[in-house]
Coordinates of C-alpha atoms in Angstrom, one line a residue:
M1 CA 107.4 98.9 144.2
A2 CA 104.5 98.1 141.7
V3 CA 103.3 101.7 142.0
V4 CA 106.8 103.0 141.2
L5 CA 107.1 100.8 138.2
R6 CA 103.7 102.0 136.9
R7 CA 104.7 105.6 137.3
R8 CA 108.0 105.0 135.5
A9 CA 106.1 103.2 132.7
A10 CA 103.5 106.0 132.5
A11 CA 106.3 108.5 132.0
A12 CA 107.8 106.4 129.2
I13 CA 104.6 105.5 127.5
G14 CA 102.6 108.7 128.1
V15 CA 99.2 107.1 127.6
I16 CA 98.5 105.0 130.7
A17 CA 95.7 107.1 132.1
M18 CA 93.6 106.8 129.0
A19 CA 94.8 103.3 128.0
I20 CA 93.5 101.5 131.1
A21 CA 90.0 102.9 130.7
S22 CA 87.6 100.0 130.4
V23 CA 84.3 101.7 129.5
S24 CA 83.1 100.6 126.1
C25 CA 81.7 102.9 123.5
A26 CA 80.2 100.0 121.5
G27 CA 76.6 101.0 121.6
K28 CA 73.5 98.9 121.6
P29 CA 73.4 95.2 120.6
V30 CA 72.9 94.4 117.0
A31 CA 69.6 92.6 116.3
E32 CA 69.6 90.9 112.9
A33 CA 69.7 87.5 111.2
D34 CA 73.1 87.9 109.6
D35 CA 75.5 85.2 111.0
R36 CA 78.4 85.5 108.6
P37 CA 81.9 85.4 110.1
I38 CA 83.7 88.6 110.9
V39 CA 87.5 88.7 111.2
L40 CA 89.4 91.2 113.3
L41 CA 93.1 91.1 112.2
I42 CA 95.1 92.8 115.0
S43 CA 98.9 93.5 115.0
I44 CA 100.8 94.2 118.2
D45 CA 104.1 95.4 116.8
G46 CA 107.2 93.9 118.4
F47 CA 105.2 91.5 120.7
R48 CA 107.7 88.7 121.2
H49 CA 106.2 85.2 121.4
D50 CA 106.9 84.8 125.1
Y51 CA 105.6 88.1 126.3
I52 CA 102.3 86.7 127.5
D53 CA 104.0 84.5 130.0
R54 CA 106.9 86.9 130.7
H55 CA 104.9 90.0 131.3
G56 CA 101.3 88.9 131.9
A57 CA 98.4 89.6 129.5
P58 CA 95.1 88.3 130.9
T59 CA 92.9 89.1 127.9
L60 CA 95.3 87.4 125.5
T61 CA 95.5 84.5 127.9
R62 CA 91.7 84.1 128.0
L63 CA 91.5 84.3 124.2
A64 CA 94.2 81.7 123.8
E65 CA 92.5 79.3 126.2
R66 CA 89.4 79.4 123.8
G67 CA 91.4 79.1 120.6
A68 CA 95.0 78.5 119.5
L69 CA 98.4 80.1 120.4
S70 CA 101.5 79.3 118.5
A71 CA 104.9 78.7 120.1
G72 CA 106.1 81.5 117.8
L73 CA 105.3 83.2 114.6
I74 CA 108.5 83.0 112.5
P75 CA 109.1 86.2 110.5
T76 CA 110.4 86.4 106.9
F77 CA 113.8 87.7 106.2
P78 CA 114.5 90.4 107.3
S79 CA 112.7 90.5 110.6
K80 CA 111.5 94.1 110.2
T81 CA 108.0 95.8 110.4
F82 CA 107.0 96.6 106.8
P83 CA 108.2 93.4 105.1
N84 CA 106.5 91.2 107.7
H85 CA 103.2 93.0 107.9
L86 CA 102.9 92.6 104.2
A87 CA 104.0 89.0 104.3
I88 CA 101.2 88.2 106.8
V89 CA 98.5 89.7 104.6
T90 CA 99.8 88.7 101.1
G91 CA 101.2 85.3 101.8
L92 CA 104.3 86.4 100.0
R93 CA 107.9 86.7 101.1
P94 CA 109.4 90.2 100.8
V95 CA 111.4 89.3 97.7
H96 CA 108.0 88.6 96.0
H97 CA 105.7 91.3 97.5
G98 CA 108.6 93.8 96.9
V99 CA 109.0 95.6 100.2
V100 CA 112.4 94.0 101.1
S101 CA 113.0 96.3 104.1
N102 CA 111.6 99.3 105.8
D103 CA 113.8 101.3 103.6
F104 CA 115.3 100.2 100.2
Y105 CA 116.3 101.4 96.8
D106 CA 114.7 100.3 93.5
R107 CA 117.2 100.2 90.6
R108 CA 114.6 100.3 87.8
R109 CA 112.7 103.2 89.2
G110 CA 115.9 105.0 90.4
E111 CA 114.0 105.8 93.6
S112 CA 114.1 105.0 97.3
Y113 CA 111.2 103.7 99.4
T114 CA 111.3 104.7 103.0
M115 CA 108.6 104.1 105.6
R116 CA 108.8 107.7 106.7
D117 CA 108.0 109.0 103.2
R118 CA 104.2 109.3 103.1
D119 CA 104.1 109.7 99.3
A120 CA 105.9 106.4 98.8
V121 CA 103.9 104.6 101.5
C122 CA 100.6 105.7 99.8
D123 CA 101.8 104.8 96.3
G124 CA 100.3 101.4 95.4
T125 CA 102.9 100.8 92.6
W126 CA 105.5 100.0 95.3
Y127 CA 103.5 96.9 96.4
G128 CA 103.1 93.5 94.9
G129 CA 100.8 90.6 95.7
E130 CA 97.2 90.8 96.9
P131 CA 96.5 91.7 100.5
V132 CA 93.6 90.1 102.3
W133 CA 91.5 93.2 102.2
V134 CA 91.9 93.4 98.4
T135 CA 90.8 89.8 98.0
A136 CA 87.9 90.4 100.4
K137 CA 86.7 93.6 98.8
R138 CA 86.9 92.1 95.3
A139 CA 84.6 89.3 96.6
G140 CA 82.1 91.9 97.7
L141 CA 82.9 91.9 101.5
G142 CA 83.1 95.1 103.4
T143 CA 86.6 96.0 104.7
A144 CA 88.0 98.5 107.1
A145 CA 91.5 99.3 108.4
F146 CA 92.6 101.3 111.4
Y147 CA 96.2 101.1 110.2
W148 CA 98.2 98.3 108.6
V149 CA 101.1 98.6 106.2
G150 CA 99.7 99.0 102.7
T151 CA 96.1 100.1 103.7
E152 CA 96.9 103.7 102.8
A153 CA 97.8 102.7 99.2
D154 CA 95.7 101.7 96.2
I155 CA 97.2 98.2 95.7
G156 CA 95.9 96.9 92.4
G157 CA 93.6 100.0 92.4
V158 CA 91.9 98.9 95.7
R159 CA 91.9 100.3 99.1
P160 CA 89.8 99.2 102.1
D161 CA 86.3 100.8 102.3
E162 CA 87.4 102.6 105.5
W163 CA 91.1 103.5 106.1
R164 CA 93.2 106.0 108.0
L165 CA 96.4 107.8 107.3
Y166 CA 98.8 106.6 109.9
D167 CA 99.0 108.9 112.9
K168 CA 100.9 107.6 115.9
S169 CA 99.3 110.2 118.2
V170 CA 95.9 108.5 118.0
L171 CA 95.7 106.5 121.2
G172 CA 94.6 102.9 121.6
P173 CA 91.2 103.5 123.1
E174 CA 90.2 105.8 120.2
R175 CA 91.3 103.2 117.7
V176 CA 89.3 100.5 119.5
D177 CA 86.2 102.6 119.8
T178 CA 86.3 103.5 116.1
V179 CA 86.5 99.8 115.2
L180 CA 83.5 99.1 117.5
G181 CA 81.6 101.9 115.8
W182 CA 82.2 100.2 112.4
L183 CA 81.0 96.8 113.9
G184 CA 77.9 98.5 115.3
R185 CA 76.6 99.5 111.9
N186 CA 73.8 97.6 110.2
A187 CA 74.5 94.5 108.2
S188 CA 74.7 96.2 104.8
E189 CA 77.4 98.6 106.1
R190 CA 79.3 96.6 108.6
P191 CA 82.8 95.4 107.5
R192 CA 83.5 91.7 107.5
L193 CA 87.3 92.2 107.7
V194 CA 88.9 94.8 109.9
T195 CA 92.6 95.4 110.6
L196 CA 93.8 97.1 113.7
Y197 CA 97.4 98.1 114.6
F198 CA 99.2 99.0 117.9
S199 CA 102.9 100.1 118.0
L200 CA 103.2 100.7 121.7
V201 CA 105.0 97.5 122.7
D202 CA 107.5 97.9 119.9
D203 CA 108.2 101.5 120.8
V204 CA 108.8 100.8 124.5
G205 CA 110.7 97.5 123.7
H206 CA 113.1 99.5 121.6
R207 CA 113.7 102.1 124.2
Y208 CA 114.1 99.9 127.3
G209 CA 114.6 96.3 126.0
P210 CA 112.4 93.3 126.0
D211 CA 112.8 92.3 129.7
A212 CA 112.3 95.8 131.1
A213 CA 109.5 96.6 133.5
E214 CA 108.4 99.4 131.1
T215 CA 107.9 96.9 128.3
G216 CA 105.9 94.7 130.6
E217 CA 103.6 97.6 131.4
A218 CA 103.2 98.4 127.7
V219 CA 102.2 94.7 127.2
R220 CA 99.5 95.1 129.9
V221 CA 98.3 98.4 128.5
V222 CA 97.7 96.9 125.0
D223 CA 96.1 93.9 126.7
G224 CA 93.7 96.4 128.3
W225 CA 92.9 97.8 124.9
L226 CA 92.1 94.3 123.7
E227 CA 89.8 93.8 126.8
R228 CA 88.0 97.0 125.8
L229 CA 87.6 95.6 122.3
V230 CA 86.4 92.1 123.4
T231 CA 83.9 93.7 125.8
G232 CA 82.6 96.0 123.2
V233 CA 82.1 93.1 120.7
E234 CA 80.1 91.2 123.4
D235 CA 78.0 94.3 124.2
L236 CA 77.2 94.5 120.5
G237 CA 75.9 90.9 120.5
L238 CA 78.6 89.9 118.0
A239 CA 80.6 87.4 120.1
D240 CA 79.2 84.5 118.1
R241 CA 80.4 86.0 114.8
V242 CA 83.7 87.8 115.5
N243 CA 87.0 85.9 115.1
Y244 CA 90.2 87.4 116.5
V245 CA 93.5 86.8 114.6
I246 CA 96.2 88.5 116.7
V247 CA 99.7 88.7 115.3
S248 CA 103.0 90.5 115.6
D249 CA 105.5 91.2 112.9
H250 CA 108.7 90.2 114.8
G251 CA 110.1 89.8 118.3
M252 CA 112.8 91.8 120.1
R253 CA 116.3 91.1 121.4
F254 CA 118.3 93.1 124.0
S255 CA 121.0 95.3 122.5
E256 CA 123.7 97.4 124.1
P257 CA 124.0 100.8 122.3
A258 CA 127.7 101.0 123.4
D259 CA 128.4 97.7 121.6
I260 CA 128.1 99.0 118.0
F261 CA 130.5 98.4 115.1
R262 CA 130.8 101.3 112.6
L263 CA 131.5 100.0 109.1
P264 CA 134.1 101.6 107.0
A265 CA 133.5 104.5 104.7
L266 CA 133.0 103.7 101.0
E267 CA 134.1 106.0 98.1
A268 CA 131.7 104.7 95.5
E269 CA 128.2 106.2 95.3
H270 CA 125.7 104.1 97.1
H271 CA 122.6 104.0 99.3
A272 CA 123.1 102.5 102.8
Y273 CA 120.2 101.8 105.1
T274 CA 121.0 101.1 108.8
T275 CA 118.7 99.3 111.2
G276 CA 121.1 98.3 114.0
A277 CA 120.7 94.6 113.2
Y278 CA 122.0 95.1 109.6
V279 CA 123.1 97.6 107.0
A280 CA 122.0 97.1 103.4
Y281 CA 124.0 98.6 100.5
W282 CA 122.9 99.5 97.0
F283 CA 125.7 100.7 94.7
L284 CA 124.8 103.1 92.0
Q285 CA 127.5 101.8 89.6
P286 CA 127.4 98.0 89.2
Q287 CA 131.1 97.7 88.9
A288 CA 131.6 99.3 92.3
A289 CA 129.5 96.6 94.1
G290 CA 132.2 93.9 94.2
P291 CA 135.0 96.1 95.6
G292 CA 132.6 97.8 98.0
C293 CA 131.3 94.6 99.5
D294 CA 134.8 93.2 99.7
R295 CA 135.8 96.3 101.8
L296 CA 132.9 95.7 104.2
A297 CA 133.9 92.1 104.6
A298 CA 137.6 92.9 105.1
A299 CA 136.6 95.1 108.1
E300 CA 135.7 91.9 110.0
P301 CA 132.5 93.2 111.6
P302 CA 130.7 91.1 114.2
A303 CA 128.4 90.1 111.4
R304 CA 127.8 88.0 108.3
V305 CA 128.2 89.7 104.9
L306 CA 125.5 88.4 102.6
R307 CA 125.9 88.8 98.9
G308 CA 125.3 86.9 95.6
A309 CA 123.8 83.5 96.0
G310 CA 123.9 83.8 99.8
L311 CA 121.8 86.9 99.7
V312 CA 119.3 85.4 97.3
A313 CA 119.0 82.3 99.5
A314 CA 118.4 84.5 102.6
F315 CA 115.5 86.2 100.9
G316 CA 114.1 83.0 99.4
G317 CA 114.4 84.3 95.9
D318 CA 115.8 87.0 93.6
N319 CA 114.5 90.4 92.9
P320 CA 117.2 92.2 90.8
D321 CA 115.5 95.6 91.0
R322 CA 115.3 95.7 94.8
L323 CA 117.6 93.3 96.6
P324 CA 120.7 95.1 97.9
D325 CA 124.2 94.3 96.5
C326 CA 125.2 93.1 100.0
M327 CA 123.9 93.2 103.6
V328 CA 126.0 93.2 106.7
L329 CA 123.9 91.2 109.1
A330 CA 125.0 91.5 112.8
H331 CA 125.4 88.5 115.0
P332 CA 122.4 88.3 117.4
G333 CA 122.6 91.0 120.0
R334 CA 125.4 92.9 118.2
L335 CA 124.9 96.1 116.3
V336 CA 126.3 97.5 113.1
I337 CA 126.0 101.0 111.6
A338 CA 127.0 102.6 108.3
A339 CA 129.8 105.1 108.2
T340 CA 127.4 107.7 106.9
Q341 CA 125.0 107.3 109.8
D342 CA 125.5 110.3 112.1
K343 CA 122.5 109.7 114.4
P344 CA 123.4 107.9 117.6
Y345 CA 121.8 104.4 118.1
R346 CA 120.2 104.4 121.5
S347 CA 117.9 101.4 121.4
R348 CA 118.2 98.7 124.1
G349 CA 115.9 96.4 122.0
T350 CA 116.6 95.5 118.4
H351 CA 115.1 93.3 115.7
G352 CA 116.0 92.6 112.1
Y353 CA 118.2 89.5 112.9
W354 CA 118.0 86.1 111.3
P355 CA 114.4 84.8 111.5
T356 CA 115.6 81.5 113.0
D357 CA 116.6 83.3 116.1
P358 CA 113.8 82.5 118.6
Q359 CA 113.9 86.0 120.0
M360 CA 112.8 87.3 116.6
H361 CA 109.7 85.1 116.7
G362 CA 106.4 87.0 117.1
L363 CA 102.9 86.2 118.3
F364 CA 100.1 84.3 116.6
L365 CA 96.8 83.8 118.4
A366 CA 93.4 82.9 116.9
S367 CA 90.2 82.7 118.8
G368 CA 86.5 82.9 117.9
P369 CA 83.4 80.9 117.0
H370 CA 84.9 79.7 113.7
V371 CA 88.3 78.8 115.2
Q372 CA 88.9 75.2 116.3
A373 CA 90.4 75.3 119.8
Q374 CA 93.8 73.6 119.6
G375 CA 95.7 75.1 122.6
L376 CA 99.4 75.5 121.9
I377 CA 100.5 74.8 118.4
P378 CA 104.0 74.7 116.9
A379 CA 105.7 77.7 115.5
F380 CA 105.2 78.4 111.8
E381 CA 106.2 81.0 109.2
N382 CA 104.0 84.0 109.0
V383 CA 103.2 83.8 105.3
H384 CA 100.7 81.0 106.2
V385 CA 98.4 83.4 108.0
N386 CA 97.1 84.8 104.7
P387 CA 95.1 81.7 103.6
F388 CA 93.9 81.2 107.2
I389 CA 92.3 84.6 107.3
L390 CA 90.7 84.1 103.9
G391 CA 89.5 80.7 105.0
L392 CA 87.7 82.2 107.9
L393 CA 85.9 84.5 105.4
G394 CA 85.2 81.6 103.1
L395 CA 87.6 82.9 100.4
A396 CA 90.6 81.5 98.6
P397 CA 93.9 83.2 97.8
N398 CA 94.2 84.9 94.4
G399 CA 97.5 84.7 92.4
P400 CA 100.9 83.4 93.3
T401 CA 101.7 82.6 97.0
D402 CA 104.4 81.4 99.2
A403 CA 101.9 80.1 101.7
D404 CA 100.6 76.6 102.4
S405 CA 96.9 76.6 103.4
A406 CA 97.3 73.2 105.0
V407 CA 99.5 74.6 107.8
L408 CA 96.6 76.3 109.6
A409 CA 93.7 74.4 108.1
P410 CA 93.1 72.3 111.3
L411 CA 92.1 75.6 113.0
L412 CA 89.2 76.3 110.7
R413 CA 86.0 75.1 112.2
G414 CA 84.0 75.1 108.9
D415 CA 80.8 76.7 107.8
T416 CA 82.6 80.1 107.4
D417 CA 80.8 81.4 104.4

């Protein structure tokens, strides 16, 4: 039976043969006096907080035993990929860093941002706040990114020293070996902060659902990539310097594609962005917003219609240029779709629901020589990761923040500069 499941997962994932390879390309050990901390910030997209126990992940388990694992990493609203990756690195909620959804409309610019538009993604003027790599680089630390939302853009005129245009076809082992190559450089060229991103668990979770055997196989494949990374760091002689901060942007909830509610058509000009968990509406004529949102509410969808003060409260603040006029947020596990959406919704796993839903909670794991071992710690909001990463590097946040550095301060061992 196990062999059958592996073959099914291999067909779905398409990368198993290369992914489980364990030979490291790290090179020879580094011999030098430099003992300053290095931080590897790793995102496993869509990795729900309970996947380690549910599906098995031996490398993550070993790292957690030597460090700290949270009962859940609570996403910001909405629980989508782009807003939360930026919340983690800026310490700001989406209403403040500006990327309020994967796709949204900006009234002042008269333009839309969508995660599939490379020109928009690479345009630093869409992003607010200061990501950790910008803070680190301005402090004179070397930085490198093998993918992370925002690393392709010049935010505040700054990009990481090394970065890559996102290419989903680049497999996990190549990403890991590139990072190991960066770490294998001499002290003057080696980055002190590196980001690394994997989408596989999210991709498979969407297609098959969070409890599926295929999702479990994806979890173990990514865990194998992490084993390759940890082994490579050890081979380089950097185990006493490298700290792992492993996160996810959100969790995943089972959804039934047949159980979808199509919202009514609207006559007024508008932008509507569908995610399955919610539909957000921006009306091009302000006077059309009230009647349009009323019509959506009158359809009695299996959802909450957020507008006005309720919408501002959900986001934790106001952003008149970018917040939608209203959002139709489905009840957990239900699905909604805009009338203009003609592409079928086939996902058996969905996120974007209210962040208080435990199934939306992601992963936080910290382990390394400068991390105080704490075992299992309570769930916390993901904006608090930003000052923790900077603390590991001996830096302080710059500018406004929604984060509280005290939340994760007990995990800092000290002597990090």
